[in-house]
Short mmCIF file of C-alpha atoms and ligand atoms in Angstrom, two decimals:
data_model
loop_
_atom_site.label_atom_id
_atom_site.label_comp_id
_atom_site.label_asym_id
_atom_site.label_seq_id
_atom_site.Cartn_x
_atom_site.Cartn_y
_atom_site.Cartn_z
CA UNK A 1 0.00 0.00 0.00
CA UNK A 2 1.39 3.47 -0.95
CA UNK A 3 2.02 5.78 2.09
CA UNK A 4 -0.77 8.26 1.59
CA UNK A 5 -3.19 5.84 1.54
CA UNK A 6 -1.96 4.22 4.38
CA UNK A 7 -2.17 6.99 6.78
CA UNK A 8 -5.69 7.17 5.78
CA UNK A 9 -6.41 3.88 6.92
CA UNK A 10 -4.08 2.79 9.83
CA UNK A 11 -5.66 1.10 12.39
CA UNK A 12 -8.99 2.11 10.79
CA UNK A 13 -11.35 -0.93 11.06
CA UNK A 14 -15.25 -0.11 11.20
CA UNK A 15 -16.50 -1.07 15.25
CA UNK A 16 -17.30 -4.50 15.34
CA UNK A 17 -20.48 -3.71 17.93
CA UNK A 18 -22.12 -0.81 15.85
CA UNK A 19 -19.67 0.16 11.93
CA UNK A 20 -18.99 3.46 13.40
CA UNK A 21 -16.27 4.38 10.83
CA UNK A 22 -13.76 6.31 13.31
CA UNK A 23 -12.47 4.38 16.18
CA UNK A 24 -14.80 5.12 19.20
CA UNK A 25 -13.25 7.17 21.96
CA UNK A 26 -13.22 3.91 24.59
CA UNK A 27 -13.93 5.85 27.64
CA UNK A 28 -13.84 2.98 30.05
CA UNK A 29 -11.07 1.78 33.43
CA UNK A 30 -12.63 -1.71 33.10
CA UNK A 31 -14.14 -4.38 31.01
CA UNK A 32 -16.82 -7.07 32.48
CA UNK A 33 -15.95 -10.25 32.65
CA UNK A 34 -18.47 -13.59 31.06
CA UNK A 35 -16.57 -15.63 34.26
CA UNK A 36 -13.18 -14.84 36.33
CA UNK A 37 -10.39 -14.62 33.57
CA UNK A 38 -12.66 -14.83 30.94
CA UNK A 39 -12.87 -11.71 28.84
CA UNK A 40 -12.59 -10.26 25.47
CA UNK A 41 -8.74 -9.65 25.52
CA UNK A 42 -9.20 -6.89 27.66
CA UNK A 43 -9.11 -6.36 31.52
CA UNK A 44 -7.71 -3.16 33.04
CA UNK A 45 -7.59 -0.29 30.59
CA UNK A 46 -4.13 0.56 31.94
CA UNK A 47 -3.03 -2.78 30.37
CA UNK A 48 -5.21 -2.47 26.95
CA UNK A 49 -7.85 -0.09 25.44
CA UNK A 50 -9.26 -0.56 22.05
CA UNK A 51 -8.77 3.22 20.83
CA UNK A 52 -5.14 3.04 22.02
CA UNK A 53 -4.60 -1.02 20.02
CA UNK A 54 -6.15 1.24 16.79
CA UNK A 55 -3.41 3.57 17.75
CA UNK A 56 -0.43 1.64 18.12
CA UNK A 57 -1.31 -0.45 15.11
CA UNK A 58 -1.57 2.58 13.07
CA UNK A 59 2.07 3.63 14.70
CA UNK A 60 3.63 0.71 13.94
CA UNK A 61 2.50 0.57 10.28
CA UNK A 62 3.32 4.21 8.90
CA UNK A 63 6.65 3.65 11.10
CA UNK A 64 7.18 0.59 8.85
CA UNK A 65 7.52 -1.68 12.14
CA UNK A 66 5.76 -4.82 13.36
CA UNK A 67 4.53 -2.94 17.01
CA UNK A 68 3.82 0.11 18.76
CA UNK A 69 3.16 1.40 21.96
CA UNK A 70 1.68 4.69 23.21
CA UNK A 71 2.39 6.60 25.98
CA UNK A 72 1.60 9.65 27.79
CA UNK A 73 4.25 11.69 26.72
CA UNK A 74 7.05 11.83 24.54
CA UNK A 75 9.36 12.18 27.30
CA UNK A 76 7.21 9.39 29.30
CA UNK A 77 8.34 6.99 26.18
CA UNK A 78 11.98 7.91 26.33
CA UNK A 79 11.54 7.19 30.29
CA UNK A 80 10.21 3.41 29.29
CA UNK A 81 13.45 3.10 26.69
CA UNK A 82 16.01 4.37 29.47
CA UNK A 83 14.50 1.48 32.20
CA UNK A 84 15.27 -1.55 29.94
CA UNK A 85 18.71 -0.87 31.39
CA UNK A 86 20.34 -1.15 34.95
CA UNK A 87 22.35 0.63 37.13
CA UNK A 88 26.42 0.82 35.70
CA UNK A 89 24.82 0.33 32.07
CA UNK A 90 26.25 3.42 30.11
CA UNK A 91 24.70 5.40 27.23
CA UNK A 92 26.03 7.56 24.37
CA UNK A 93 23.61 10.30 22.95
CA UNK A 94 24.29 13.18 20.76
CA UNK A 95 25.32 16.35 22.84
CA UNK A 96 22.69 18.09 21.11
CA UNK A 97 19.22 17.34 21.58
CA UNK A 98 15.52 18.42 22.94
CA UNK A 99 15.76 19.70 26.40
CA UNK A 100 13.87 17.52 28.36
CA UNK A 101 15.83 14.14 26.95
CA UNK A 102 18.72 15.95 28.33
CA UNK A 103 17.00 16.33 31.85
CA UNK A 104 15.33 12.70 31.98
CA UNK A 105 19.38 11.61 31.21
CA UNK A 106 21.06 13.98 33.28
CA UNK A 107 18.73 14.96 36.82
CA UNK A 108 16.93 11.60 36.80
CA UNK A 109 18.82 8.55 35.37
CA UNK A 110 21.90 8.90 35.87
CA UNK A 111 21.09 9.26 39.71
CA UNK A 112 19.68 5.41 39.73
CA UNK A 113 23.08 5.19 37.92
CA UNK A 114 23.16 4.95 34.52
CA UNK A 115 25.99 7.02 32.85
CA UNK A 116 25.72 8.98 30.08
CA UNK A 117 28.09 9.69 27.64
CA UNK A 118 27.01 13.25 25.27
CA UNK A 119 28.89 13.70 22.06
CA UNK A 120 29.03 14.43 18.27
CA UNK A 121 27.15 11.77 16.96
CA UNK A 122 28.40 13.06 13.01
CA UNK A 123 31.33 11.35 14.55
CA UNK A 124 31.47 7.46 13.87
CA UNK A 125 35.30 7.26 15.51
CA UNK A 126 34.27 9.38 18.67
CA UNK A 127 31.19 7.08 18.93
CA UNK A 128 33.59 3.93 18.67
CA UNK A 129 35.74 5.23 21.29
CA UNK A 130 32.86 5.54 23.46
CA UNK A 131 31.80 1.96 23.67
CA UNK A 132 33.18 0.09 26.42
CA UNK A 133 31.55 -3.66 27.66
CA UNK A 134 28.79 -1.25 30.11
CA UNK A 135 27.49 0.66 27.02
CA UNK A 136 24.02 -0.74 26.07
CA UNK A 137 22.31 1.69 24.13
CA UNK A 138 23.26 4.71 21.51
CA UNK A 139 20.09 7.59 21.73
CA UNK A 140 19.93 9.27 18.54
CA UNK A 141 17.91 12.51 17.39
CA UNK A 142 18.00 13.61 14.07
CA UNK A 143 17.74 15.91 13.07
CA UNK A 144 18.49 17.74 16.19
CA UNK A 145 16.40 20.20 18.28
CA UNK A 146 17.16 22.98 17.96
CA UNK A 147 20.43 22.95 16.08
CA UNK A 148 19.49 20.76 12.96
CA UNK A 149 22.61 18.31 12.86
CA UNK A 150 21.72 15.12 11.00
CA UNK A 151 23.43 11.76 12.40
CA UNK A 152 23.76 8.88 9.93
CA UNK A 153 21.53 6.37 11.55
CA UNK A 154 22.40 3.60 8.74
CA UNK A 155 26.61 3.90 10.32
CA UNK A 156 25.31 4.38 13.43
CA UNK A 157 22.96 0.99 13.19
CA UNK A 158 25.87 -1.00 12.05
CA UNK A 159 28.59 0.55 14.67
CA UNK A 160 25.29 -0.76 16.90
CA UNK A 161 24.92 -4.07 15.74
CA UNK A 162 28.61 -4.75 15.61
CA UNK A 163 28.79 -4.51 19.59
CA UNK A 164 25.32 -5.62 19.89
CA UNK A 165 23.54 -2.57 21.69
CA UNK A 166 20.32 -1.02 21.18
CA UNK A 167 19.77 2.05 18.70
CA UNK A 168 16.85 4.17 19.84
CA UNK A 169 15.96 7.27 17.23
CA UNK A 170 13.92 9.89 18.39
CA UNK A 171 12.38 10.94 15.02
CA UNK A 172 10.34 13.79 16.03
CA UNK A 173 11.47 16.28 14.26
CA UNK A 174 11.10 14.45 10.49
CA UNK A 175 8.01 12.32 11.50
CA UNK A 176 7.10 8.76 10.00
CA UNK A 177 6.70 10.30 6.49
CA UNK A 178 9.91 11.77 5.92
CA UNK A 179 11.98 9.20 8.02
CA UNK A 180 11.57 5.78 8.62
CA UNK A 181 14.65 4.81 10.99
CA UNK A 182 13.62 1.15 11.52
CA UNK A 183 14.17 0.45 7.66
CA UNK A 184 18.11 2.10 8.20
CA UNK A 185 18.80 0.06 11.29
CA UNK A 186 17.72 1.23 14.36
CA UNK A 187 15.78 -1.06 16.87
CA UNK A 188 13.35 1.37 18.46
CA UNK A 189 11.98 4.84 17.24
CA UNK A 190 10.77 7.34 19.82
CA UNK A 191 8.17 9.61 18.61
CA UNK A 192 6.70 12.86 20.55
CA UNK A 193 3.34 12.26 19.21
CA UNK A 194 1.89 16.11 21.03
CA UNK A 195 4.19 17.23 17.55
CA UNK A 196 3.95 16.34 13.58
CA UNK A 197 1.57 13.06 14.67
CA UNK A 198 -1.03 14.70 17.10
CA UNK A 199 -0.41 17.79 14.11
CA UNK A 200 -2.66 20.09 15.52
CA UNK A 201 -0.93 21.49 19.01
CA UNK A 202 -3.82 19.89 21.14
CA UNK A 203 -2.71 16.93 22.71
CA UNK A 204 0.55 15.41 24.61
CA UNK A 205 1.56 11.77 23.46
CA UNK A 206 4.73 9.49 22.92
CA UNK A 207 5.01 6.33 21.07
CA UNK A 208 7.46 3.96 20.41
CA UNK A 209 7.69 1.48 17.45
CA UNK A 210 9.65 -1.73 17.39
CA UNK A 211 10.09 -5.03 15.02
CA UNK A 212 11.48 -7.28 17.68
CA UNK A 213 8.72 -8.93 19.82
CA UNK A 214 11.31 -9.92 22.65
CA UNK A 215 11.77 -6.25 22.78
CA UNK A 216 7.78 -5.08 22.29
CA UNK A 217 6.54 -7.02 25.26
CA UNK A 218 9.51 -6.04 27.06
CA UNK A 219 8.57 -2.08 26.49
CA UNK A 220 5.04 -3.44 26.78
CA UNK A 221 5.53 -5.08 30.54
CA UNK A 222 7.27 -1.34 31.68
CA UNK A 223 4.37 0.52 30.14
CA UNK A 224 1.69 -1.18 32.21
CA UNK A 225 4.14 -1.75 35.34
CA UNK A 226 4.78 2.05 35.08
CA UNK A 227 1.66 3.17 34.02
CA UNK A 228 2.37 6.12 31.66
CA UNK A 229 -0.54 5.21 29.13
CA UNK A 230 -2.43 7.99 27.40
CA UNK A 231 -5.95 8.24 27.70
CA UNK A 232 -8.38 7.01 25.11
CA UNK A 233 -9.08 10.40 23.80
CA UNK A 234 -5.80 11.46 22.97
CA UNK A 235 -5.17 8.48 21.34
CA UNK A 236 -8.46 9.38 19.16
CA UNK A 237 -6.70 12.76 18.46
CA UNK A 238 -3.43 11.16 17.72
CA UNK A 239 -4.90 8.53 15.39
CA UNK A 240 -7.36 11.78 13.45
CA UNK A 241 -4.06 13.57 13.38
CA UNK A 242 -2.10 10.77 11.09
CA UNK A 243 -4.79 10.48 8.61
CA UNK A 244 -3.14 13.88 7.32
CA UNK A 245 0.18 13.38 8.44
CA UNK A 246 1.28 13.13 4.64
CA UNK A 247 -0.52 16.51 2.96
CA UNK A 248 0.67 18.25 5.95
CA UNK A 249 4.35 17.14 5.99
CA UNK A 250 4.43 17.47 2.13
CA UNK A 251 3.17 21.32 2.93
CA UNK A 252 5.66 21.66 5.90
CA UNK A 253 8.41 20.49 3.53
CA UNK A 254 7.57 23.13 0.90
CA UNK A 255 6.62 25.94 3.51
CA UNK A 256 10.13 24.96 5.39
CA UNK A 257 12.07 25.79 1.94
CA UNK A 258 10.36 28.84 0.82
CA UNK A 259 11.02 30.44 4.43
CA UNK A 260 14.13 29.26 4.73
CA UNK A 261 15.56 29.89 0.98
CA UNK A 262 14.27 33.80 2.43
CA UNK A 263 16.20 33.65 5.69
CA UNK A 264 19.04 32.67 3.52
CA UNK A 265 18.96 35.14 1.53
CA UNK A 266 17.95 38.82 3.94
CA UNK A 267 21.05 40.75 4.76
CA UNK A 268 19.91 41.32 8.43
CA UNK A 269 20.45 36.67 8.79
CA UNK A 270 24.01 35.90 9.84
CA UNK A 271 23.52 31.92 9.47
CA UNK A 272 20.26 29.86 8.60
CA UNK A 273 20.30 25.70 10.04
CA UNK A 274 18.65 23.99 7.41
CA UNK A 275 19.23 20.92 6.44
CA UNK A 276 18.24 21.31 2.42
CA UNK A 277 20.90 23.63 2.07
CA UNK A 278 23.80 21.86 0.00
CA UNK A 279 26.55 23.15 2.16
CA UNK A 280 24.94 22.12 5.73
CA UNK A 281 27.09 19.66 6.77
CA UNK A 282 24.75 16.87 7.30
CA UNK A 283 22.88 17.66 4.08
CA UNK A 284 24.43 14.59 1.99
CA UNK A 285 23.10 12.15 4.89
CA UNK A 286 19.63 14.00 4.99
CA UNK A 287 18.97 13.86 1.50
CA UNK A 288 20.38 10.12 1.61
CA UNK A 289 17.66 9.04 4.89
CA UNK A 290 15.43 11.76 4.74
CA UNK A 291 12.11 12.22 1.84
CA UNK A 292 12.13 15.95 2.44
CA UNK A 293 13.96 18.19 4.58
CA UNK A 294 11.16 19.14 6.71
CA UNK A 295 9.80 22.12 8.53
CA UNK A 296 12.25 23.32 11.27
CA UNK A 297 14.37 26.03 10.52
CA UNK A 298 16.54 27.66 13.06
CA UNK A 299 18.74 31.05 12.52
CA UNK A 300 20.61 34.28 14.18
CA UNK A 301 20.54 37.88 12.94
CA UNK A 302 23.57 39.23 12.49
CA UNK A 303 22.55 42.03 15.10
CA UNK A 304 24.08 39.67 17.71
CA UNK A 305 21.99 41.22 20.96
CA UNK A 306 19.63 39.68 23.10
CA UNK A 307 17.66 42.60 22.58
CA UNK A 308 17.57 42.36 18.90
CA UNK A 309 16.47 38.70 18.88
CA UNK A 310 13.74 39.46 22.07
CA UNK A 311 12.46 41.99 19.36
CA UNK A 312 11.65 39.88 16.63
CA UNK A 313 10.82 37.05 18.84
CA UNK A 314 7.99 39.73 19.97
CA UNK A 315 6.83 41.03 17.04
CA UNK A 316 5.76 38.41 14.73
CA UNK A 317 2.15 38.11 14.24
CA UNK A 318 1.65 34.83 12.60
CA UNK A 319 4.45 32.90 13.90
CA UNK A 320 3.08 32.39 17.59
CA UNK A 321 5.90 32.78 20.66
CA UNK A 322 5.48 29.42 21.95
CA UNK A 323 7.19 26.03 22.99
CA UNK A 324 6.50 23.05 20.91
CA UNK A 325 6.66 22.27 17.26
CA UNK A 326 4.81 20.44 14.32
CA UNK A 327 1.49 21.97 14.37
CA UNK A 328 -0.57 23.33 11.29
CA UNK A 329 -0.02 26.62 12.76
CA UNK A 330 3.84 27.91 12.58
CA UNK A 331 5.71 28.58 15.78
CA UNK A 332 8.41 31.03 16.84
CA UNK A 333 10.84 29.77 20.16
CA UNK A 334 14.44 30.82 21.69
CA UNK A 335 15.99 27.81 22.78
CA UNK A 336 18.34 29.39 25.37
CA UNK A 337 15.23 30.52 27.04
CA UNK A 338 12.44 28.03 26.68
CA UNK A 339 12.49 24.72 25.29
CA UNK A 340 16.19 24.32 25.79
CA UNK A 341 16.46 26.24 29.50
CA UNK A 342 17.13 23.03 31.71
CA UNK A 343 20.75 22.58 29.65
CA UNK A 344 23.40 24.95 31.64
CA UNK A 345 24.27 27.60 29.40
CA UNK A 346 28.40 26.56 29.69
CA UNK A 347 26.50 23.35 27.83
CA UNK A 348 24.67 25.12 25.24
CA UNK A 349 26.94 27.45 24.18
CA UNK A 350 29.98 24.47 24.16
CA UNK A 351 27.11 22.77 21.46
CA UNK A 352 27.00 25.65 19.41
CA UNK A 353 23.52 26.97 20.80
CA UNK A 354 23.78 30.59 20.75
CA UNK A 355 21.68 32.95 23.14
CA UNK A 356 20.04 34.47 20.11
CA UNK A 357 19.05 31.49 18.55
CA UNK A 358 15.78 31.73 16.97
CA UNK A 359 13.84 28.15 15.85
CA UNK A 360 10.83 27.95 13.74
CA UNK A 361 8.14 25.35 13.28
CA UNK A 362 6.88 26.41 10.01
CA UNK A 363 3.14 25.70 9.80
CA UNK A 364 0.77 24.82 6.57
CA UNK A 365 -0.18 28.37 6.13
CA UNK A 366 0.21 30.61 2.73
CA UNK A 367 3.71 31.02 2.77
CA UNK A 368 3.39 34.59 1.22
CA UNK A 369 1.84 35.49 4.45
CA UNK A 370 4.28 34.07 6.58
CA UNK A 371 6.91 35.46 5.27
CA UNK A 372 5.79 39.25 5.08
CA UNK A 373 5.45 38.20 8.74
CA UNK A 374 8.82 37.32 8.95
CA UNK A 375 9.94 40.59 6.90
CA UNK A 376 8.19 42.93 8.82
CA UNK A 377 9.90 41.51 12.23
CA UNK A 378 13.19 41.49 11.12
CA UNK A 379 12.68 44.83 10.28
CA UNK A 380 11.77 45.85 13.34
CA UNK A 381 14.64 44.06 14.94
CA UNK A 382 17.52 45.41 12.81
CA UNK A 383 16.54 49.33 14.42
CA UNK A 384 17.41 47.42 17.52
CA UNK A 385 20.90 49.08 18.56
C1 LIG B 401 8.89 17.58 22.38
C2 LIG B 401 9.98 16.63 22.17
C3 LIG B 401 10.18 15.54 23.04
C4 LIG B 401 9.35 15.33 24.29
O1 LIG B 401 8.03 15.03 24.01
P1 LIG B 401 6.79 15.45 24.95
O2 LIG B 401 5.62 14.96 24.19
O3 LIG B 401 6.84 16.94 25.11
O4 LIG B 401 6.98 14.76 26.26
C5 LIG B 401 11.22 14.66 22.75
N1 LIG B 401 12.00 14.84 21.67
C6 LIG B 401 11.84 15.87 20.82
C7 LIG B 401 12.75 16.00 19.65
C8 LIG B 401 10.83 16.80 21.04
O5 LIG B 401 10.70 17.84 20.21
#
C-alpha cells in the first residue's frame, strides 16, 4: 500500500459492535468479565484499550515496524526506553538534543546510575571510542532540536549491531513520512506524538515502534508496570491527526524551503540551520535518509543582541511565541530561554547553541503570508541598537 493511503487507513477498522467508521473514543477503566479470567482480551484499561490497540497499530504501520506502543508523553516513552537498562549500564547520545531528553538523562537517570556519555554523533570514531563492555544503548535525534545536525543512523545501526547494543531514534522532528529509521537500522523509534503526529498542538503523546517482539513485550511489561498510558481520547486525536500526516508534511516540507531559501537570503540573517541547504554539513546524509527536509528552521541575525532577537521574537504576528513544534499553525521559540532552559548555558553554548538562537516550526499556512510576517519583524529588529 502506498504511504498516503496508508495513513488514511491505519488502524482504521469499522467497530465490530455498531460500523462506526472512526475508532470510538473507549472511555472505560474496566471491562466485564463472562466468568473470572474470561474476557474479550481486555481487563484493566491501563493494560489495553481498544482506541489506544487502533493507535499503536496505526504507529507501527506508517513507522514501517511490526509494534507500537503509546504513551503519555514523549518524554514518558523515552523514560520506558532508558528502564530496559540497569544501574552501571552506560549510554552515548548526541550532545545536542531536545531539552527535556537531556534532563530525563542527566537529573533523573543517571542518579539510579546509569551514565551517560554526550557527544558528536556526526562522529562514527568518537562514537567507537565511546563503547566500552557497560554501554548498552546509543540515543539518537536527528535531526536535532534545535540545532538541525543530522546523524547517519544507517553507520550508526551497524557501529550498533557490531557490539550488539540497542539504537533508539527519536524521530520527532522528520516524523514517519519523511523518516523511517527502523528500515536504516535502528531497533526502536521514539516519537513525541503532542508534535507532527497529534499535528494540531492539542494533545501530549509518545510512542514507540519496534520489530522485535522480545523487545515489544519487554517495552510493553514497563508501560503497564509504570503506568504512563495515554488516555483514550488522545489516542483518538493522535490517530485523526495521522490520517493527514502526509498533505501536511508534504506542505511543511515546501513551507520549510520557501522560508528558509528567504532567511538565507535577507542581509539582516548571519547563518540559517537547514538541512536542504547543499553546504549544511549533514545535508548529503539528509537527502540520503530523509524524503524531504522538513519544517524546522533555526537562525541568528547578524545584530548579535539579546535585545535584537527578544524583538523579533515579539513582534511576529503569525508565527506564535510558543514552545513546541509540528502543528498546522507555525511557531516562533528561543531555545536558550524556553524549550532548551534546563541545559546549563556553559553546555549550550559548548554545542553551538547561541543565546540568540531563533527556531521555527513552520506551519501549513500561505507562505506569502508568513513570510511578510517574517519581513516585517526582522525589520523591526535590525533598528534594535
Ligand atoms: C517535544 C519533544 C520531546 C518530548 O516530548 P513530549 O511529548 O513533550 O513529552 C522529545 N524529543 C523531541 C525531539 C521533542 O521535540
Amino acid at each position: 500500500m502506498k504511504k498516503h493511503t496508508q495513513y488514511i487507513h491505519a488502524g482504521s477498522h469499522p467497530d465490530p459492535s455498531t460500523g462506526a467508521i472512526m475508532t470510538p473514543i473507549y472511555q472505560t477503566s474496566t471491562y466485564v468479565q463472562e466468568a473470572p479470567g474470561v474476557n474479550k482480551g481486555f481487563e484493566y484499561a491501563r493494560s489495553q484499550n481498544p482506541t489506544r490497540q487502533a493507535l499503536e497499530e496505526a504507529l507501527a504501520l506508517i513507522e514501517e515496524g511490526a509494534y507500537g506502543l503509546a504513551f503519555s508523553s514523549g518524554v514518558a516513552a523515552t523514560d520506558a526506553v532508558i528502564k530496559l537498562l540497569k544501574p552501571g549500564d552506560e549510554v552515548i547520545a548526541g550532545s545536542d538534543m531536545y531539552g527535556g531528553t537531556y534532563r530525563l538523562f542527566s537529573k533523573v537517570f543517571a542518579k539510579f546510575g546509569i551514565h551517560f556519555h554526550y557527544i558528536d554523533l556526526s562522529d562514527l570514531n568518537s562514537i567507537e571510542n565511546h563503547i566500552n563492555q557497560q554501554t548498552k544503548l546509543i540515543w539518537v535525534e536527528t535531526p536535532t532540536n534545535p540545532l538541525m545536525n543530522i546523524a547517519d543512523i544507517e553507520a550508526i545501526a551497524a557501529i550498533s549491531k557490531k557490539h550488539k547494543l540497542l539504537l533508539c531514534v527519536d524521530n520527532t522532528f522528520a516524523s514517519p513520512a519523511l523518516q523511517n529509521p527502523l528500515t536504516l537500522g535502528a531497533d526502536i523509534v521514539m516519537h513525541s506524538a503532542t508534535k507532527y503526529l497529534g499535528g494540531h498542538s492539542d494533545v501530549i503523546q509518545g510512542a514507540l515502534i519496534v520489530n522485535d517482539k522480545a523487545l515489544r513485550d519487554e517495552l510493553y511489561f514497563i508501560q503497564k508496570s509504570c503506568g504512563a498510558v495515554p488516555g483514550p481520547m488522545d489516542c483518538f486525536l493522535v490517530l485523526r491527526g495521522i490520517k493527514t500526516l502526509g498533505i501536511r508534511m508534504d506542505r511543511h516540507a515546501s513551507n520549510g524551503e520557501v522560508i528558509a531559501k528567504f532567511l538565507q537570503q535577507h542581509p539582516a540573517i548571519k547563518k540559517v540551520y537547514w538541512p536542504g541547504f547543499t553546504d549544511h554539513p549533514g545535508h548529503a546524509i539528509a537527502k540520503k535518509q530523509m524524503k524531504s527536509f522538513g519544517g524546522m528552521i533555526s537562525f541568528e541575525l547578524k545584530n548579535d543582541s539579546i535585545e535584537a532577537a527578544r524583538k523579533l521574537l515579539s513582534s511576529t504576528k503569525l508565527f506564535s511565541l510558543a514552545e513546541s513544534l509540528g502543528g498546522v499553525e507555525s511557531l516562533i521559540n528561543h531555545p536558550a530561554s524556553m524549550t532548551h532552559a534546563s541545559i546549563p548555558r556553559e553546555e549550550r553554548i559548548k554545542n553551538g547553541l547561541s543565546d540568540t538562537l531563533i527556531r521555527l516550526s513552520v506551519g501549513i499556512e500561505d507562505p506569502d503570508d508568513l513570510i511578510e510576517d517574517l519581513k516585517q519583524a526582522i525589520q523591526l529588529a535590525e533598528k534594535v541598537k
